PDB file of C-alpha atoms in Angstrom:
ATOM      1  CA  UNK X  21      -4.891  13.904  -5.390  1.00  0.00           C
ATOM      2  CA  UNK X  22      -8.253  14.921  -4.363  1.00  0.00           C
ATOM      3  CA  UNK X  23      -7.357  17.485  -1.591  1.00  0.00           C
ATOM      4  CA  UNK X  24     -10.482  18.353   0.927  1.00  0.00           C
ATOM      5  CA  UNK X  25     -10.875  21.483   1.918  1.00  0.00           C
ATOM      6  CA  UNK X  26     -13.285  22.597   4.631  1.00  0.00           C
ATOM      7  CA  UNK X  27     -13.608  25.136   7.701  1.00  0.00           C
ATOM      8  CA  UNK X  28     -11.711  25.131  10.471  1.00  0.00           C
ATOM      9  CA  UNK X  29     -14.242  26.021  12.875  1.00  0.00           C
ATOM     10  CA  UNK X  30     -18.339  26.651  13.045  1.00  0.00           C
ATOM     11  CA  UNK X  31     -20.716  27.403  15.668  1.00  0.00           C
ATOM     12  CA  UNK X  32     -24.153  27.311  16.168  1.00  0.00           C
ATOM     13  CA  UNK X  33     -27.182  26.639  18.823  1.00  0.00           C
ATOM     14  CA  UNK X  34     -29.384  23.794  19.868  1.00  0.00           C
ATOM     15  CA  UNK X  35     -32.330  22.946  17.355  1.00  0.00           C
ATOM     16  CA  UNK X  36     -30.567  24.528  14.617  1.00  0.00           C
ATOM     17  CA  UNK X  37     -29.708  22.917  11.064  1.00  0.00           C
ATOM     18  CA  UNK X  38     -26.069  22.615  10.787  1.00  0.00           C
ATOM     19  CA  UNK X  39     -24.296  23.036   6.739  1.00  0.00           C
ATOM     20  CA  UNK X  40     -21.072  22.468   6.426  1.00  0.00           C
ATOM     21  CA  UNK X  41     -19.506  22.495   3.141  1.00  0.00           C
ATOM     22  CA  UNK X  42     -16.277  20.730   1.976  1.00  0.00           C
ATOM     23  CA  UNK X  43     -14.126  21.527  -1.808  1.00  0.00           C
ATOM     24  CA  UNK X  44     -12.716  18.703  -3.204  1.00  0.00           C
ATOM     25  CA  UNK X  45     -11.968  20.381  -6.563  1.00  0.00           C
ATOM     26  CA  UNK X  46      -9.718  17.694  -7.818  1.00  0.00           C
ATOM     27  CA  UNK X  47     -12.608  14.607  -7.083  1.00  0.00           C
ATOM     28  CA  UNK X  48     -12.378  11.685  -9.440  1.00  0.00           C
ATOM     29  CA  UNK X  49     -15.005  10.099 -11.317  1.00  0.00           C
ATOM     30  CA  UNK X  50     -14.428   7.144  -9.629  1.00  0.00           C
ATOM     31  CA  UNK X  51     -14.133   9.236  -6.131  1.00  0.00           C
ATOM     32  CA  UNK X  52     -16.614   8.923  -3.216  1.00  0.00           C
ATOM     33  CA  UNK X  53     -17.602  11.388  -0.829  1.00  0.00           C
ATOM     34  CA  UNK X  54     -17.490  10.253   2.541  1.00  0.00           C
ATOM     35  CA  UNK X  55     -18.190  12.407   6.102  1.00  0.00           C
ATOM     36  CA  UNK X  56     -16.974  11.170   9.529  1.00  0.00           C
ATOM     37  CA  UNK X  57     -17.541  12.900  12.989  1.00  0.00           C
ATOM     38  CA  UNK X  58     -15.037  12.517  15.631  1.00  0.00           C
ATOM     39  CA  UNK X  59     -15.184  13.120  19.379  1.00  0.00           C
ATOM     40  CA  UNK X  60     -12.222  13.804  21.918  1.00  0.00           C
ATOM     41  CA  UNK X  61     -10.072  10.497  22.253  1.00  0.00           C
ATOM     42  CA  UNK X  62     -12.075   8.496  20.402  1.00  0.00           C
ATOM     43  CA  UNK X  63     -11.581   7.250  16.466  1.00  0.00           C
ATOM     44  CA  UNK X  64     -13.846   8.921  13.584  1.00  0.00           C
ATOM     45  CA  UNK X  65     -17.845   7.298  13.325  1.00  0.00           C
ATOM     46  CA  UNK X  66     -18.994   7.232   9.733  1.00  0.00           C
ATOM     47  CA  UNK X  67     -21.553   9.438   9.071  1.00  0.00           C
ATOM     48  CA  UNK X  68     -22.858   9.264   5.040  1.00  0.00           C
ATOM     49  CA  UNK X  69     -21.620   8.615   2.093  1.00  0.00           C
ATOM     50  CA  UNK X  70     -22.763   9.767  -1.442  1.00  0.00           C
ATOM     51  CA  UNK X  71     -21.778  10.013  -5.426  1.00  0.00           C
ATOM     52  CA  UNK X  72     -24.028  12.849  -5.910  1.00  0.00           C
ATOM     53  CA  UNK X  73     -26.902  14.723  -6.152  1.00  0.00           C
ATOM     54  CA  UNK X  74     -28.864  13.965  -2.692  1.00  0.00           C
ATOM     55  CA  UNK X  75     -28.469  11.076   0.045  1.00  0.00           C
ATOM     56  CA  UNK X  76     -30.395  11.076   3.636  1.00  0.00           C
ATOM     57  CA  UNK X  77     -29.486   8.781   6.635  1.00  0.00           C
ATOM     58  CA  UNK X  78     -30.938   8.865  10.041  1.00  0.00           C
ATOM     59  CA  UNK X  79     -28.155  11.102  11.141  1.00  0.00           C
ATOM     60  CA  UNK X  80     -27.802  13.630   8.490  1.00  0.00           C
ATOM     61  CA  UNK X  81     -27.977  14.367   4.817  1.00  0.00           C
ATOM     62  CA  UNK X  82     -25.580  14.939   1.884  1.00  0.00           C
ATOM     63  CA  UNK X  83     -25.742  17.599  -0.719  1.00  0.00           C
ATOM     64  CA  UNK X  84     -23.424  17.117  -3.910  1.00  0.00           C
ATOM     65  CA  UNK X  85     -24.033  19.244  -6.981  1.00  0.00           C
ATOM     66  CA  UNK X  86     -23.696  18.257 -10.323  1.00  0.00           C
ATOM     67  CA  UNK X  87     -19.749  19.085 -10.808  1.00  0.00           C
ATOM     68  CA  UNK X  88     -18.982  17.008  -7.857  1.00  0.00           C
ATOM     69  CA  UNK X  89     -16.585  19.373  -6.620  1.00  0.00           C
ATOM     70  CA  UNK X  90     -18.105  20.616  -3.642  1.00  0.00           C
ATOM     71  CA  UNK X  91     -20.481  18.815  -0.859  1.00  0.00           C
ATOM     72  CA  UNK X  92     -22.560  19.808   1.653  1.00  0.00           C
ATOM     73  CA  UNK X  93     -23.358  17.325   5.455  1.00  0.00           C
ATOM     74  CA  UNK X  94     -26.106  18.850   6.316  1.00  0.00           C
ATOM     75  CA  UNK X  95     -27.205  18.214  10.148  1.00  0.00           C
ATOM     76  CA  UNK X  96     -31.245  18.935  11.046  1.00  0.00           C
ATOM     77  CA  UNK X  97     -31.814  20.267  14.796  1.00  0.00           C
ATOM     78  CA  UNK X  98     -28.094  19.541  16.000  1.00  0.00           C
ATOM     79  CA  UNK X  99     -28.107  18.959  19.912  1.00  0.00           C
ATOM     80  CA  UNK X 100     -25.346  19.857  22.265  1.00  0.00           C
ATOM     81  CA  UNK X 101     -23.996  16.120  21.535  1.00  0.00           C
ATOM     82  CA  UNK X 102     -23.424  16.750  17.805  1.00  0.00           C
ATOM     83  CA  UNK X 103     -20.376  19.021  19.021  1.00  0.00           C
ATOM     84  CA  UNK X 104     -17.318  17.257  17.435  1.00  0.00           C
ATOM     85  CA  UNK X 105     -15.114  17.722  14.746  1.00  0.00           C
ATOM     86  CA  UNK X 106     -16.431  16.506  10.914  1.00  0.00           C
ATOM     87  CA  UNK X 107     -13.929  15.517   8.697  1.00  0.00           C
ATOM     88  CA  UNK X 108     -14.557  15.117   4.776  1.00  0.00           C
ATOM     89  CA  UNK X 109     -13.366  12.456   2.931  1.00  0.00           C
ATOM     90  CA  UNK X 110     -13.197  11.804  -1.160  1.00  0.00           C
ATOM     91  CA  UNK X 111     -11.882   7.630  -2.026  1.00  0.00           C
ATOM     92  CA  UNK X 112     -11.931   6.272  -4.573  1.00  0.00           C
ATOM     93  CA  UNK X 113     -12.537   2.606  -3.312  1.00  0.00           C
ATOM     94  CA  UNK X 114      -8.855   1.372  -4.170  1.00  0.00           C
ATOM     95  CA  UNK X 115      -6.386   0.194  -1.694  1.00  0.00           C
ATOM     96  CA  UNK X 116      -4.098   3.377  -2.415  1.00  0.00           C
ATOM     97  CA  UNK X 117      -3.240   4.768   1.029  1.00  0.00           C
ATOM     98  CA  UNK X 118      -2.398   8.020  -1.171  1.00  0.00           C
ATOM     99  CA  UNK X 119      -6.111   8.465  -2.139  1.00  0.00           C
ATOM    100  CA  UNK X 120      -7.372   8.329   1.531  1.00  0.00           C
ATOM    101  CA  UNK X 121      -6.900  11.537   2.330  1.00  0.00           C
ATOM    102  CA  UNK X 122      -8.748  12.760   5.975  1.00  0.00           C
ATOM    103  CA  UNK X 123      -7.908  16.552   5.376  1.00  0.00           C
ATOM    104  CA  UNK X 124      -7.789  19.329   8.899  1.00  0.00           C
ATOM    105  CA  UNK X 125     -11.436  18.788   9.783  1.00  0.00           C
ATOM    106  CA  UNK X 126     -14.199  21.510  10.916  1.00  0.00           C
ATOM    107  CA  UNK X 127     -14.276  21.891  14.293  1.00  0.00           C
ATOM    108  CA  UNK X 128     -18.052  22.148  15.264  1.00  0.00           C
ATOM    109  CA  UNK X 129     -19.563  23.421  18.748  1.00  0.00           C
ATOM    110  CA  UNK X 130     -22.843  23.596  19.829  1.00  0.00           C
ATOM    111  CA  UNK X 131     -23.905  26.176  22.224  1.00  0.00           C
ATOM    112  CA  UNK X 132     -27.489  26.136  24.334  1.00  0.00           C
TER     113      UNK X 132
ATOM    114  CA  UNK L  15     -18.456  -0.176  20.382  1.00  0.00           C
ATOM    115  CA  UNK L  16     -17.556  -0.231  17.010  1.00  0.00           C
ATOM    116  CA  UNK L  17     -16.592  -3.852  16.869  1.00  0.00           C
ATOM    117  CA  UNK L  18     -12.906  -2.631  16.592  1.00  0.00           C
ATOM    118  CA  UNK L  19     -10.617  -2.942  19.307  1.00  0.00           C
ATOM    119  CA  UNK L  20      -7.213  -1.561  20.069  1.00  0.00           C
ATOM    120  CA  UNK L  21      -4.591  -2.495  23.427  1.00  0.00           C
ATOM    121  CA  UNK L  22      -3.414  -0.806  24.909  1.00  0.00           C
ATOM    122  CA  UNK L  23      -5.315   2.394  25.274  1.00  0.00           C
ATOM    123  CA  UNK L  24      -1.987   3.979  26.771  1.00  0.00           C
ATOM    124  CA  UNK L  25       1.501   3.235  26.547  1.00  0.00           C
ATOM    125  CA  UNK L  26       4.024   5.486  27.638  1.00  0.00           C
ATOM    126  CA  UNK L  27       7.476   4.525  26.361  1.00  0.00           C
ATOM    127  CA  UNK L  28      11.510   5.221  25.958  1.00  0.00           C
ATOM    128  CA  UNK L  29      13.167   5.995  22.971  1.00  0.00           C
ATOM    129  CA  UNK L  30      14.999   2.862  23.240  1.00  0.00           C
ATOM    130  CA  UNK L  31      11.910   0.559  24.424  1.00  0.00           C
ATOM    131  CA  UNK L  32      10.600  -2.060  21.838  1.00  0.00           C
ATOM    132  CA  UNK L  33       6.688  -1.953  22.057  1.00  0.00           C
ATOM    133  CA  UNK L  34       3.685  -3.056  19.800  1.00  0.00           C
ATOM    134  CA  UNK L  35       0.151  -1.870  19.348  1.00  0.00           C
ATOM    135  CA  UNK L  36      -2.258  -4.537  18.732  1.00  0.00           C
ATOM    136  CA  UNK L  37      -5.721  -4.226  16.805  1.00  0.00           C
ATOM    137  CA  UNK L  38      -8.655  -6.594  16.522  1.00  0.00           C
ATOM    138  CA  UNK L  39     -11.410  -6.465  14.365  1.00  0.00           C
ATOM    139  CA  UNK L  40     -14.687  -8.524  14.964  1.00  0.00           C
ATOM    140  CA  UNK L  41     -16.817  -7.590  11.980  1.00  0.00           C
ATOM    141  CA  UNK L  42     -15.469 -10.274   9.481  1.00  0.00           C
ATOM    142  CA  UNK L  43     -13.681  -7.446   7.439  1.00  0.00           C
ATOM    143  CA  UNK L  44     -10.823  -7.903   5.057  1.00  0.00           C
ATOM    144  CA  UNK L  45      -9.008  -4.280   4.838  1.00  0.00           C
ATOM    145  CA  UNK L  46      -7.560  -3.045   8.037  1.00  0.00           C
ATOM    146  CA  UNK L  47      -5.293   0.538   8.166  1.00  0.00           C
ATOM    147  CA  UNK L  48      -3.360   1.756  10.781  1.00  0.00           C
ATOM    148  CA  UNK L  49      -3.710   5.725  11.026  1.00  0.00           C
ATOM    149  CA  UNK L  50      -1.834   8.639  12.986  1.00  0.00           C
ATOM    150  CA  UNK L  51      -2.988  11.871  14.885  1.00  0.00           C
ATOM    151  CA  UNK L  52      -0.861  14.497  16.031  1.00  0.00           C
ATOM    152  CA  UNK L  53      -2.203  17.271  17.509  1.00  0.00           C
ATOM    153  CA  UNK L  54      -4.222  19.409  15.747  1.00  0.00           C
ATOM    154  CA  UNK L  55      -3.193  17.557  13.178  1.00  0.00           C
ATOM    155  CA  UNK L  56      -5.262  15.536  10.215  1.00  0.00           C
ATOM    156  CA  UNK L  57      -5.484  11.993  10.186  1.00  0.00           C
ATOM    157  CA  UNK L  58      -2.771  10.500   8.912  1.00  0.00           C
ATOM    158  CA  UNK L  59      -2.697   7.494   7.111  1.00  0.00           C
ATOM    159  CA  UNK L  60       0.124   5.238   7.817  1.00  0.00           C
ATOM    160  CA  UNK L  61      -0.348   1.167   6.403  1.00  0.00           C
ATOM    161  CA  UNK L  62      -3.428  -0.024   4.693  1.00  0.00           C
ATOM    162  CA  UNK L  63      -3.735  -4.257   4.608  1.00  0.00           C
ATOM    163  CA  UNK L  64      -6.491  -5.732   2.118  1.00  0.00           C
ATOM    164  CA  UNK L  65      -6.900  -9.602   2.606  1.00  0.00           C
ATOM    165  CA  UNK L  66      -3.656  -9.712   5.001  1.00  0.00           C
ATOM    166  CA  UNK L  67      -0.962  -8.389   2.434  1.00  0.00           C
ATOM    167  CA  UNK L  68       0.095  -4.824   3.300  1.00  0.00           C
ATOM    168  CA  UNK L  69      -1.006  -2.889  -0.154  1.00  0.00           C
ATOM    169  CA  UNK L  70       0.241   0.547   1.015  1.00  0.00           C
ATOM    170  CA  UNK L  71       2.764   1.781   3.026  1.00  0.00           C
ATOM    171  CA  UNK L  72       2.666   5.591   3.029  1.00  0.00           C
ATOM    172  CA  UNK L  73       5.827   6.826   3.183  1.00  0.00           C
ATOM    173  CA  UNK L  74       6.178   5.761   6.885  1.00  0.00           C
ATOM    174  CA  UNK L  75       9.653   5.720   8.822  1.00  0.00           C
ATOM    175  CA  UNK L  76      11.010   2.230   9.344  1.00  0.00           C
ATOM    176  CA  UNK L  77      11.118   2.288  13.022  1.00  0.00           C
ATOM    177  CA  UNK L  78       7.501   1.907  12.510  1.00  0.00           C
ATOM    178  CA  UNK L  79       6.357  -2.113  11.076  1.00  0.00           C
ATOM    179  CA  UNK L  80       3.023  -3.613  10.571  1.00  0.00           C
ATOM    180  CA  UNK L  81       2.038  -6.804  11.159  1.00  0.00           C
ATOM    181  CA  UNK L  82      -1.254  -8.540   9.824  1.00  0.00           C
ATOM    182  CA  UNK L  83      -1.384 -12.301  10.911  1.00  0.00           C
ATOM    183  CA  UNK L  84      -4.634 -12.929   9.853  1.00  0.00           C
ATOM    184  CA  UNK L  85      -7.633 -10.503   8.719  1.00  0.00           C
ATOM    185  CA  UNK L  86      -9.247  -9.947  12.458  1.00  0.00           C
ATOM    186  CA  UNK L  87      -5.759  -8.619  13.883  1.00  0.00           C
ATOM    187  CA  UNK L  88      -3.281  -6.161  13.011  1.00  0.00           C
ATOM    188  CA  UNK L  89       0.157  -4.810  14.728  1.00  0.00           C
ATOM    189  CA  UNK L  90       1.991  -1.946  14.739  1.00  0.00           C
ATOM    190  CA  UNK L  91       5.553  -2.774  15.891  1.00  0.00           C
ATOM    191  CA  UNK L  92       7.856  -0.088  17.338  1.00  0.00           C
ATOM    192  CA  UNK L  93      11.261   0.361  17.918  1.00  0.00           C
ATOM    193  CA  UNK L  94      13.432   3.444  18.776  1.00  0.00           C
ATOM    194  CA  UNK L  95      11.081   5.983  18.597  1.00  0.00           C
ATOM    195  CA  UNK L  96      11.056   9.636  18.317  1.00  0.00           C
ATOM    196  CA  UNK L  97       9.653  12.053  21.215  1.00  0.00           C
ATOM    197  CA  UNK L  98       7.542  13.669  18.130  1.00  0.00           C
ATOM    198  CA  UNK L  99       6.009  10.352  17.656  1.00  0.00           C
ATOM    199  CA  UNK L 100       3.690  10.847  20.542  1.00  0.00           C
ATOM    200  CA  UNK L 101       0.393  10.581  18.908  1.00  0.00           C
ATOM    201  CA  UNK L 102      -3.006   8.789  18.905  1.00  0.00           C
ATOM    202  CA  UNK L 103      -2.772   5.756  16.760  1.00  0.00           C
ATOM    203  CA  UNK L 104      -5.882   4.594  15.431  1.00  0.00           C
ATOM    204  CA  UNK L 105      -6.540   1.138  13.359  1.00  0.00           C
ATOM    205  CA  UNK L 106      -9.822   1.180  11.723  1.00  0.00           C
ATOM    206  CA  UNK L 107     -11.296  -1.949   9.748  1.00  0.00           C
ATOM    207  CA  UNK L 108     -13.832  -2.165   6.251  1.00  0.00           C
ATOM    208  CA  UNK L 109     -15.347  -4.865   3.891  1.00  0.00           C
ATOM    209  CA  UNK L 110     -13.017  -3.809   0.920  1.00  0.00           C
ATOM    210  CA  UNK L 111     -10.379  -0.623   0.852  1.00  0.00           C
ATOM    211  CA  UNK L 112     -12.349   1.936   0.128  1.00  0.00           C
ATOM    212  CA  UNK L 113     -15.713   0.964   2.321  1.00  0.00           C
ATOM    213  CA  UNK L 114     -17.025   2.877   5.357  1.00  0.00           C
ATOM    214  CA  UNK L 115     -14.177   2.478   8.033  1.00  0.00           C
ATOM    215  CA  UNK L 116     -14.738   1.405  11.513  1.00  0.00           C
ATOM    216  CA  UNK L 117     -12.356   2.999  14.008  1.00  0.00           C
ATOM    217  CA  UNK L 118     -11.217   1.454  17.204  1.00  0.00           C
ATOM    218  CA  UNK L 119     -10.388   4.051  20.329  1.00  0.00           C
ATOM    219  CA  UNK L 120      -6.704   4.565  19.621  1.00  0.00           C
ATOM    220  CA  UNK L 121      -3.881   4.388  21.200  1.00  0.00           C
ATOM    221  CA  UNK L 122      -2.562   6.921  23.223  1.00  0.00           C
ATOM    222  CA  UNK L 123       1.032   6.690  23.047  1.00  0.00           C
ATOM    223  CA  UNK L 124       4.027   8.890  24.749  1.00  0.00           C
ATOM    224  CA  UNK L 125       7.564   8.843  24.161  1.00  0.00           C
ATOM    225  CA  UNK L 126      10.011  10.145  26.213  1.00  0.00           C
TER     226      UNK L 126
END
């Protein structure tokens, strides 16, 4: 199984870019790396998705390195509003409830 | 809105009480999952459903039963729950397992 592993906690300030980094050492060549950010009481908002090397939404970008056993979300100029937990995500695009795998999540917080 | 939608947002219940959790999806998607969260817990993934037929059931206790009618809607039927079954519930919906996931609010639910 391709177990995530990420930090349980970051902090940073307004305007600042925001890395956080996620180990999936086990990914699959078939596996895709998906990031989700979730807010108190509410469900998990895609973020990005990638395969590898570089991909860039309106939101953020993605960072995956030739092995494929690491990513990076990187967030540009994060606001007080991006303060949520991110949660890393490696599928493989099969109905196998044992391949979805939403591991503990980094906790993020913005300060002003 | 994510064009997902879950009722009831709250349901506070017995260990004896019969309940259900509905979901509705309004996307035109053909996968729907039901996931759990404990707290400060991961996601758990409980049932996944591609084109109405359940394809996964993840090691989830009996007293817990899905129910997929059709591909907008989705049920999670209860029945003599556990106090440490108090959790958010979330269904989420995607074109194809696999797919970005849309997440509905949850269900807040409390046994007693």
């Amino acid at each position: 199984l391709a177990k995530t592993t990420q930090p349980i906690s970051m902090d940073s300030y307004e305007g600042q870019e925001v890395n956080i980094t996620c180990s999936h050492n086990n990914i699959a060549t078939n596996d895709y790396i998906t990031w989700y950010q979730q807010f108190p009481s509410q469900g998990p908002r895609f973020i990005i998705q990638g395969y590898k090397t570089k991909v860039t939404n309106e939101v953020a970008s993605l960072f995956i390195p030739a092995d494929r056993k690491s990513s990076t979300l990187s967030l540009p100029r994060v606001s007080l509003s991006d303060t949520a937990v991110y949660y890393c995500l490696v599928d493989s695009g099969y109905s196998s409830a044992s391949k979805i795998i939403f591991g503990s999540g980094t906790r993020l917080s913005i300060r002003p | 809105e994510t064009g997902v939608t879950q009722t009831p947002r709250h349901l506070v219940m017995g260990m004896t009480n019969k309940k259900s959790l509905k979901c509705e999806q309004h996307l035109g998607h053909n996968a729907m999952y039901w996931y759990k969260q404990s707290a400060k817990k991961p996601l758990e993934l409980m049932f996944v459903y591609s084109l109405e037929e359940r394809v996964e059931n993840n090691s989830v206790p009996s007293r817990f039963s899905p129910e997929c009618p059709n591909s907008s809607h989705l049920f999670l039927h209860l029945h003599t729950l556990q106090p440490e079954d108090s959790a958010l519930y979330l269904c989420a919906s995607s074109q194809d397992s696999g797919n970005e996931q849309f997440f509905g609010p949850g269900t807040r639910l409390t046994v007693l």
